[in-house]
PDB file of C-alpha atoms and ligand atoms in Angstrom:
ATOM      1  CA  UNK A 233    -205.863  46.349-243.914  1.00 68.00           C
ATOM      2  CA  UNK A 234    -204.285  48.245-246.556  1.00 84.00           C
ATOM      3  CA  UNK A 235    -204.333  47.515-250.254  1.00 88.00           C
ATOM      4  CA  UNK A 236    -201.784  44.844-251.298  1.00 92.00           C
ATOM      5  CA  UNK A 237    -200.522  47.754-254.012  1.00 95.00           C
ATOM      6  CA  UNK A 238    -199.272  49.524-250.415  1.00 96.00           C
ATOM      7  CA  UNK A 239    -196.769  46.989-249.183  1.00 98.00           C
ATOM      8  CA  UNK A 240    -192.864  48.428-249.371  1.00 98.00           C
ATOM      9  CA  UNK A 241    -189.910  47.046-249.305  1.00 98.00           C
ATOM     10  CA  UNK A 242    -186.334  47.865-248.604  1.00 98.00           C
ATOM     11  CA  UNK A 243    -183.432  46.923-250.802  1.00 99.00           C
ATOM     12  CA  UNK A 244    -179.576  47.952-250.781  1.00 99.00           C
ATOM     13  CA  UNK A 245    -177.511  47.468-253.434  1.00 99.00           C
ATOM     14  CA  UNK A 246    -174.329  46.561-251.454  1.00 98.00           C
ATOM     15  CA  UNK A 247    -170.533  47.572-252.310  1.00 98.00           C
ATOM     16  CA  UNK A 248    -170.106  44.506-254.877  1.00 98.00           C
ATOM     17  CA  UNK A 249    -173.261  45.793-256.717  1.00 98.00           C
ATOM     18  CA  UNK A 250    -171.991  49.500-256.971  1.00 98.00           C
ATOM     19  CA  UNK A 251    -168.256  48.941-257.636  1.00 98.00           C
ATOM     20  CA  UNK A 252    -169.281  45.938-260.475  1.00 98.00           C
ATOM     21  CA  UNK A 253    -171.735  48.816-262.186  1.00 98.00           C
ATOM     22  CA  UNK A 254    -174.676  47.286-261.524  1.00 98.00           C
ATOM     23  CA  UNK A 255    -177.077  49.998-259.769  1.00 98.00           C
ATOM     24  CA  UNK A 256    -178.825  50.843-263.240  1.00 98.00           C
ATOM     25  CA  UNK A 257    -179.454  46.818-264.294  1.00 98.00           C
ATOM     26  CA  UNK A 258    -180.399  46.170-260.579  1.00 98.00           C
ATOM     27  CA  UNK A 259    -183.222  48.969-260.555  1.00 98.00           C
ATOM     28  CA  UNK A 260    -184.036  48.407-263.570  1.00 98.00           C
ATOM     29  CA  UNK A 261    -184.856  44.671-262.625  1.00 98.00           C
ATOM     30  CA  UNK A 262    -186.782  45.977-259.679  1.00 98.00           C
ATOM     31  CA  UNK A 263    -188.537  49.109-261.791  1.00 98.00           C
ATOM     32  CA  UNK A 264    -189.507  46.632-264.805  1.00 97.00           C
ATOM     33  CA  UNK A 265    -191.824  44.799-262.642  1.00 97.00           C
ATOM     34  CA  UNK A 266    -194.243  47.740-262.037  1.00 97.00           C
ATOM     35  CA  UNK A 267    -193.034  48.569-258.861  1.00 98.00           C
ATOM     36  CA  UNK A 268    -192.300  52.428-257.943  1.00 98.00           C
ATOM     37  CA  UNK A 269    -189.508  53.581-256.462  1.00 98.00           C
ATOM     38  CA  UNK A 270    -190.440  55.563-253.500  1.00 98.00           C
ATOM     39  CA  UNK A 271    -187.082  56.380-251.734  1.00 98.00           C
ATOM     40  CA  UNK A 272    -183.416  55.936-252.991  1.00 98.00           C
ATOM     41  CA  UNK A 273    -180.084  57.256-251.910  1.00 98.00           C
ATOM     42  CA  UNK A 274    -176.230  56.596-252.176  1.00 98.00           C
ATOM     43  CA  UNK A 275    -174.273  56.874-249.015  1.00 98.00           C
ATOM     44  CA  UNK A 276    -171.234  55.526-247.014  1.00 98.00           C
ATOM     45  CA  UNK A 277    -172.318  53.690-244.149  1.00 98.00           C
ATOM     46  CA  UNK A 278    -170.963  52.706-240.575  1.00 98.00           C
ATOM     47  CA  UNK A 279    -170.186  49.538-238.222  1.00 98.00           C
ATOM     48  CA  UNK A 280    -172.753  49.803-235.898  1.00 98.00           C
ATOM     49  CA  UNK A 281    -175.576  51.081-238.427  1.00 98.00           C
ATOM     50  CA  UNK A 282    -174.890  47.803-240.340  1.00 98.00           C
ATOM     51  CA  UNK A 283    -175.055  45.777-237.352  1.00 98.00           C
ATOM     52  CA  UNK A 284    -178.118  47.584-235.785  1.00 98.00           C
ATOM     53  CA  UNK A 285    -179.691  46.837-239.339  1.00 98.00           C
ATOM     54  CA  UNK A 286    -179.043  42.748-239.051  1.00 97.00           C
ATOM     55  CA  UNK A 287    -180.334  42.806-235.437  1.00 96.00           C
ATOM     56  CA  UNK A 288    -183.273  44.844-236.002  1.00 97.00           C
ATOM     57  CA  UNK A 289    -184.718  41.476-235.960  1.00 94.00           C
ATOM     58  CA  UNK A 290    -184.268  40.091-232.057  1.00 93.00           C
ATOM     59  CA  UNK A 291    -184.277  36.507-232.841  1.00 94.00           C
ATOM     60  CA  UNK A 292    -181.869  37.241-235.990  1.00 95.00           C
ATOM     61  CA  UNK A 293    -178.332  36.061-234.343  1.00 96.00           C
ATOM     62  CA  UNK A 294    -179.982  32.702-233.073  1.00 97.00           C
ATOM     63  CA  UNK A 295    -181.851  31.823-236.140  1.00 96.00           C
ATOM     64  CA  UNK A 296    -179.238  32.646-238.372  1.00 95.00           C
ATOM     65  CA  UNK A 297    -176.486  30.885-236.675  1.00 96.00           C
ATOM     66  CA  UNK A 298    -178.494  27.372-236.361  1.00 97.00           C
ATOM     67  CA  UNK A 299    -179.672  28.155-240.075  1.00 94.00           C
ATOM     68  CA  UNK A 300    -175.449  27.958-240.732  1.00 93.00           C
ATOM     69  CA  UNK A 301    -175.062  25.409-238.523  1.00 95.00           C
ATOM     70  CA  UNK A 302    -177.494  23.037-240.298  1.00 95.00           C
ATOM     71  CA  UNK A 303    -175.988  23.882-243.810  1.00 91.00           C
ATOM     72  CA  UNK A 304    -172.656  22.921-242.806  1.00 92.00           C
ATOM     73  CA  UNK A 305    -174.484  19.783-241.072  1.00 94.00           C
ATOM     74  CA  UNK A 306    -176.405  19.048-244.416  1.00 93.00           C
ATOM     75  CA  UNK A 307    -173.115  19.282-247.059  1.00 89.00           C
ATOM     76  CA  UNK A 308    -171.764  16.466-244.105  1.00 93.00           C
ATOM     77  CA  UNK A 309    -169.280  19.401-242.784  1.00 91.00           C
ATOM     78  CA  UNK A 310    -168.220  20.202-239.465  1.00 92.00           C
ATOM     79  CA  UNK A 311    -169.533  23.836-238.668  1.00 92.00           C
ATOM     80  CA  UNK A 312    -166.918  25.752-237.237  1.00 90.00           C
ATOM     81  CA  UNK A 313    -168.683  26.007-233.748  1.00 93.00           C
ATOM     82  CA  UNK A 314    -171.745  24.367-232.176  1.00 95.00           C
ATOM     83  CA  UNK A 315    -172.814  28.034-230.616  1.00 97.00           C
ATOM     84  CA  UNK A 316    -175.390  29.846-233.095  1.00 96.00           C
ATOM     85  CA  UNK A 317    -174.175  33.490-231.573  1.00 97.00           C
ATOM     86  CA  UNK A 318    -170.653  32.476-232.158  1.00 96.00           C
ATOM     87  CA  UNK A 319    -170.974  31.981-235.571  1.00 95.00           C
ATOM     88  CA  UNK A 320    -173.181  35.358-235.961  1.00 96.00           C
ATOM     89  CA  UNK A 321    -171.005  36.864-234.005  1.00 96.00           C
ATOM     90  CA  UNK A 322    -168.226  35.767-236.799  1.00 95.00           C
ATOM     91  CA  UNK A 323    -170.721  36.324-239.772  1.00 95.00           C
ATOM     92  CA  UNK A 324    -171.591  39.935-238.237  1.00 97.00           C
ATOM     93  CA  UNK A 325    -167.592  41.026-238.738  1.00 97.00           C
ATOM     94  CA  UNK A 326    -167.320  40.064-241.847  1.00 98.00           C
ATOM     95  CA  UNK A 327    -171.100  42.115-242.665  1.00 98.00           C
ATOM     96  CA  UNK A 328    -169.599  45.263-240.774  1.00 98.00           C
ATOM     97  CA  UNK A 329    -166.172  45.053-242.753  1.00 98.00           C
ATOM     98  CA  UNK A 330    -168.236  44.355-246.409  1.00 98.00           C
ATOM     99  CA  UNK A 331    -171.102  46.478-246.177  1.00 98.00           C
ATOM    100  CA  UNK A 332    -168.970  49.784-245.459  1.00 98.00           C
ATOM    101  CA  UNK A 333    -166.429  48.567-247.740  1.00 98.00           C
ATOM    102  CA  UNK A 334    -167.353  51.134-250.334  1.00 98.00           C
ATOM    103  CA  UNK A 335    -170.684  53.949-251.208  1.00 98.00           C
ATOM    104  CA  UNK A 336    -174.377  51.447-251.224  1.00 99.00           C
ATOM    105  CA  UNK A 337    -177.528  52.638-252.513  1.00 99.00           C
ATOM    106  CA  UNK A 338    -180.820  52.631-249.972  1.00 99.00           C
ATOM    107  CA  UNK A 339    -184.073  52.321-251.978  1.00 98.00           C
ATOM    108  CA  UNK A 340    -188.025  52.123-250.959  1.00 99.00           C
ATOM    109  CA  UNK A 341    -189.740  49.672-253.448  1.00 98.00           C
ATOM    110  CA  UNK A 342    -193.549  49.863-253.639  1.00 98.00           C
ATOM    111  CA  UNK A 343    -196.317  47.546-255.039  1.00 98.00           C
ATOM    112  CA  UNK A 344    -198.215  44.684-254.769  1.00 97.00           C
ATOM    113  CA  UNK A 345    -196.210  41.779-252.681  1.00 97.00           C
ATOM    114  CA  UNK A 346    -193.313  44.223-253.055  1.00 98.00           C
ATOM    115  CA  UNK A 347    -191.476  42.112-250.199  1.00 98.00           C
ATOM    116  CA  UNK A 348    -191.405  38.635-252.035  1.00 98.00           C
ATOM    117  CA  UNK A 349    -191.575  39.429-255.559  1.00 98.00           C
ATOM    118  CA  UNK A 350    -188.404  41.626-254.226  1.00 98.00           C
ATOM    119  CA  UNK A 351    -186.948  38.691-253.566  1.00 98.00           C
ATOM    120  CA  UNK A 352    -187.841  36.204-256.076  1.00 98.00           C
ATOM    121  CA  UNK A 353    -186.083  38.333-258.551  1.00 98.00           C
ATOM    122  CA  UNK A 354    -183.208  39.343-256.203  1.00 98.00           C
ATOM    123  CA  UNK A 355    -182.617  35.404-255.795  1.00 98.00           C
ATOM    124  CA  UNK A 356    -181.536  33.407-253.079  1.00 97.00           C
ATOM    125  CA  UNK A 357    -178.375  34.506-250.808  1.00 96.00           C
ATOM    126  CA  UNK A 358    -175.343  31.987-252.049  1.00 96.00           C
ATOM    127  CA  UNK A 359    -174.929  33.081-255.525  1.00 98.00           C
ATOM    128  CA  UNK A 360    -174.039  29.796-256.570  1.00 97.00           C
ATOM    129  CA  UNK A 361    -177.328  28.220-256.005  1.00 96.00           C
ATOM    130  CA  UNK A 362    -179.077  31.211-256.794  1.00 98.00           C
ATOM    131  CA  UNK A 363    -181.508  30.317-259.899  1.00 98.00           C
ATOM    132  CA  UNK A 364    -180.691  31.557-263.395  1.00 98.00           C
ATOM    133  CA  UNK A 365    -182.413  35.023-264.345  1.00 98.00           C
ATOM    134  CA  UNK A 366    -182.285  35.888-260.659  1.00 98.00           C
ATOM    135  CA  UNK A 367    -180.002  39.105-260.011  1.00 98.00           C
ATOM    136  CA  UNK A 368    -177.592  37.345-257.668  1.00 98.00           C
ATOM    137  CA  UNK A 369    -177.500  33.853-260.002  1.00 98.00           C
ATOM    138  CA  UNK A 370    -177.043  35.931-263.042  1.00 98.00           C
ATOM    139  CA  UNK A 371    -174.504  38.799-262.033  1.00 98.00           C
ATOM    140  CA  UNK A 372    -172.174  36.874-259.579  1.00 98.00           C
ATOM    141  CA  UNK A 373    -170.179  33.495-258.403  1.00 98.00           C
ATOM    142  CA  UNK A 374    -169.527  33.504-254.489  1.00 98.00           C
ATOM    143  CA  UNK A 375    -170.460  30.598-252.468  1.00 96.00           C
ATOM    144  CA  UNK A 376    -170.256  30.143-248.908  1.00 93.00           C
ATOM    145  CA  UNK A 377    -167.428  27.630-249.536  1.00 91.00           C
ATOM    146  CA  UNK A 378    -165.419  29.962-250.779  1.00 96.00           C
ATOM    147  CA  UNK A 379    -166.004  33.046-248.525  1.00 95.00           C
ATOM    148  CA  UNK A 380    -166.043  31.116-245.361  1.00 92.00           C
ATOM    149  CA  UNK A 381    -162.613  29.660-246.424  1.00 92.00           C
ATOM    150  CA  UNK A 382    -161.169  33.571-246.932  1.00 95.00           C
ATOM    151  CA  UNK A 383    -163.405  34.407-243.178  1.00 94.00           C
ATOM    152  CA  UNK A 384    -165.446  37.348-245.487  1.00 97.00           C
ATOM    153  CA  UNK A 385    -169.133  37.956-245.805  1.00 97.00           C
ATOM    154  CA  UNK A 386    -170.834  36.344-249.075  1.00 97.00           C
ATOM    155  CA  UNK A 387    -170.875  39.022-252.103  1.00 98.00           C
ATOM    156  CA  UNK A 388    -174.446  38.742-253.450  1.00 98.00           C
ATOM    157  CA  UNK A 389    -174.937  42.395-254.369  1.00 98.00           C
ATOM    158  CA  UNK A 390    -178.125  42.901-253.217  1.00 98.00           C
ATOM    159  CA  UNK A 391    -180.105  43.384-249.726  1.00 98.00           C
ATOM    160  CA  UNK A 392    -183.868  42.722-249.945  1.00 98.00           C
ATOM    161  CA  UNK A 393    -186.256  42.515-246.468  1.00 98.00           C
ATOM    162  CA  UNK A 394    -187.663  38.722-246.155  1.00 96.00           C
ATOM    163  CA  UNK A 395    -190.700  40.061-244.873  1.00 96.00           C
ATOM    164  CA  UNK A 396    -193.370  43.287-244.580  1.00 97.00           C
ATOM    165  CA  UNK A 397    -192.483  43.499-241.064  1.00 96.00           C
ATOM    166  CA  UNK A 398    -188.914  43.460-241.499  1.00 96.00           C
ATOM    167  CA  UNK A 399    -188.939  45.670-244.460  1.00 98.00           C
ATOM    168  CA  UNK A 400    -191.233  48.648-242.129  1.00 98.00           C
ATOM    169  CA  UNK A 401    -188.512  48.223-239.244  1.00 98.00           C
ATOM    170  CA  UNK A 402    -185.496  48.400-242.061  1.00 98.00           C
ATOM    171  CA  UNK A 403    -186.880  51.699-243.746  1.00 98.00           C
ATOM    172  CA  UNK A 404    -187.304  53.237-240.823  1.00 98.00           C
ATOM    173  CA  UNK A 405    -183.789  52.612-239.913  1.00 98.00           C
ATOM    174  CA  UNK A 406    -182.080  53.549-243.291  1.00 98.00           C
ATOM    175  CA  UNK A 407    -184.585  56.739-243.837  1.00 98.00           C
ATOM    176  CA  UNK A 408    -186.251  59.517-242.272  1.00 98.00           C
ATOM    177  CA  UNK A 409    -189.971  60.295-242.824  1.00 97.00           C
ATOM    178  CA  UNK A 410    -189.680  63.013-245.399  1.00 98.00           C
ATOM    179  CA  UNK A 411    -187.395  60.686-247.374  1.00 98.00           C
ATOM    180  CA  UNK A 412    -190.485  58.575-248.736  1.00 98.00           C
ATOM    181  CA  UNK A 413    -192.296  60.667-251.085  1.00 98.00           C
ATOM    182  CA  UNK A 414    -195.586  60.210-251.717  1.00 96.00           C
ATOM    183  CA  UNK A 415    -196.718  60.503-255.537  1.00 97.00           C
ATOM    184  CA  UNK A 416    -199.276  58.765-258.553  1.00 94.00           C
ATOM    185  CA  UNK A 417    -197.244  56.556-261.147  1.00 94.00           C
ATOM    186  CA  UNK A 418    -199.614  56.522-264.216  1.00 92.00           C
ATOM    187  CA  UNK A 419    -198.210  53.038-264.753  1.00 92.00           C
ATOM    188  CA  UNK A 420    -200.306  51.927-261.560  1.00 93.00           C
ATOM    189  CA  UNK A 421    -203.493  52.435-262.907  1.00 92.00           C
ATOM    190  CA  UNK A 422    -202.583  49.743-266.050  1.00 93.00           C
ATOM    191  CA  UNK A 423    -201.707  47.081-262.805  1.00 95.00           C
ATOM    192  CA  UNK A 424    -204.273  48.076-260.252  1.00 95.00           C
ATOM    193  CA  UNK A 425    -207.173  49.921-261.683  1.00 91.00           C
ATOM    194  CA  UNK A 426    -210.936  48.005-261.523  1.00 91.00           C
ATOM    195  CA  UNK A 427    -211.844  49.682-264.733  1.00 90.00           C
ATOM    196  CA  UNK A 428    -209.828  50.141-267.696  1.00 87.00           C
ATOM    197  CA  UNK A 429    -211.428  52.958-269.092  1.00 85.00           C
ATOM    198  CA  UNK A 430    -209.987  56.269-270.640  1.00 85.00           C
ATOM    199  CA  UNK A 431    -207.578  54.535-273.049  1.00 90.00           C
ATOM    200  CA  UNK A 432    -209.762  54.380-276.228  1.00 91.00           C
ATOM    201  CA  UNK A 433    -210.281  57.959-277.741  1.00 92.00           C
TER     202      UNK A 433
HETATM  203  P1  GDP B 172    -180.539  37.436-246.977  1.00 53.50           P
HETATM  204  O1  GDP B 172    -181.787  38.003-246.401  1.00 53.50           O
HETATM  205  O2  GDP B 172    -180.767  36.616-248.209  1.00 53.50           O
HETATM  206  O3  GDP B 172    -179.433  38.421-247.169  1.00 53.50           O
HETATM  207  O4  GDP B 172    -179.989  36.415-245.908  1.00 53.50           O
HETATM  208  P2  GDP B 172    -180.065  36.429-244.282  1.00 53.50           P
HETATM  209  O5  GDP B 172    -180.865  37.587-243.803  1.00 53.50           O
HETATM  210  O6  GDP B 172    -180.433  35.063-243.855  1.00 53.50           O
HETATM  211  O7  GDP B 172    -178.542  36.640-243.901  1.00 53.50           O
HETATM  212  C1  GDP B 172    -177.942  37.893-243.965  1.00 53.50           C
HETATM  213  C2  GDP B 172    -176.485  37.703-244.300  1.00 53.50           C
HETATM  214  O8  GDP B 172    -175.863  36.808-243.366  1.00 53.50           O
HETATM  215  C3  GDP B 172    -176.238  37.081-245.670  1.00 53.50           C
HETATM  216  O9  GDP B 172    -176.240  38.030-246.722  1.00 53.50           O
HETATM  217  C4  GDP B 172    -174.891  36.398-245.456  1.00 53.50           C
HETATM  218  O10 GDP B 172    -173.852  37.338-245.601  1.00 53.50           O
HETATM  219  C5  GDP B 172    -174.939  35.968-244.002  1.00 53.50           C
HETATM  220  N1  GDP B 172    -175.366  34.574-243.922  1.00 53.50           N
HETATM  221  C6  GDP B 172    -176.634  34.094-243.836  1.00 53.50           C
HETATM  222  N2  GDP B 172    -176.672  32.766-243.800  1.00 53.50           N
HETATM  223  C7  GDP B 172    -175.388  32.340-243.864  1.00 53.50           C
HETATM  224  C8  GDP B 172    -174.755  31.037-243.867  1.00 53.50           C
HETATM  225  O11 GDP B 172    -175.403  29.988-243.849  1.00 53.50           O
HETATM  226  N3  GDP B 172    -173.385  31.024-243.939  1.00 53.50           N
HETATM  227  C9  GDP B 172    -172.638  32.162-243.995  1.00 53.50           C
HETATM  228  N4  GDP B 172    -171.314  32.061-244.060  1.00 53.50           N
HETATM  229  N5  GDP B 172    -173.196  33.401-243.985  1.00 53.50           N
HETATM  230  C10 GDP B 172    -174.549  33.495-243.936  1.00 53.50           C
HETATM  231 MG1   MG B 173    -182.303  38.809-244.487  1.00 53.50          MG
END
């Protein structure tokens, strides 16, 4: 197995994030924790890359559509349909119509438990229960209230993989081989060296 210092993750900072000036406080979030940034790039993306990107994931449409339908269920709402794929199918279009709204930034994060520290700090994704110091509960106010009500995708800035294996699929979709680049952060020896040694003079 590799090291734990190996694992990668992949986050986009999304239209909201960009247009709100928020790509140098969102990396820097990321970059403070000792992770390295391995890959990053602005770029306008397209309908069917965004949608290829949520369905990388096969079981995506399903579980994401009874996850919705249960948190309608929950609040004591009626969801708007009883069909999982019809509501992904719904959430999807407004995804397509947000994410290529406006430039995003692609980024490779690095480190130990890259994938869930990632998202501890990125927060959970309805801003209005996201928890305080979080990027999403700190920087922005959508709830699923109120986009559902205007039919648009929730604006929570960020993108973050929920897991290694989703992050290795996502990279490879968002960025070629050569992208990734390789290279020794002296900061990484202070986190994951055995011996401290060579500081003292
Ligand atoms: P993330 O990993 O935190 O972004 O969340 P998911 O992967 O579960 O969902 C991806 C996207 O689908 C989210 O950013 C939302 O735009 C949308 N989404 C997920 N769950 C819900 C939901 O319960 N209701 C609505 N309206 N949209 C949702
Ligand atoms: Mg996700």
């Amino acid at each position: 197995m590799a090291h734990h210092k190996e694992e990668r993750t992949f986050v986009i900072i999304k239209p909201d994030g960009v247009q709100r000036t928020l790509i140098g406080e969102i990396i820097g979030r990321y970059e403070r924790l000792g992770l390295k940034l391995v890959a990053m790039k602005m770029l306008v993306t397209n309908e069917d890359h965004v949608e290829a990107h949520y369905t990388l994931d096969p079981t995506w449409r399903t579980v994401t559509g009874e996850k919705t339908i249960k948190s309608y269920k929950d609040k004591g709402l009626t969801p708007p349909s009883e069909d999982p794929l019809e509501i992904t199918a719904k959430i999807l279009l407004g995804l397509k119509k947000y994410m290529t709204s406006g430039p995003i930034v692609a980024m490779v994060w690095q480190g130990a438990h890259a994938v869930k520290i990632v998202r501890k700090v990125t927060g959970s994704t309805e801003p209005l229960s996201s928890d305080v110091g979080s990027i999403r509960g700190d920087f922005v106010l959508d709830s699923y209230q109120m986009s559902d009500t205007d039919s648009r995708a929730i604006r929570n800035l960020v993108h973050a993989s929920g897991s290694p294996e989703e992050a290795e699929m996502e990279i490879k979709h968002w960025f070629k081989p050569e992208e990734l680049t390789k290279y020794r952060l002296i900061a990484d020896e202070m986190l994951y060296d055995v011996n401290i040694d060579g500081i003292l003079e």
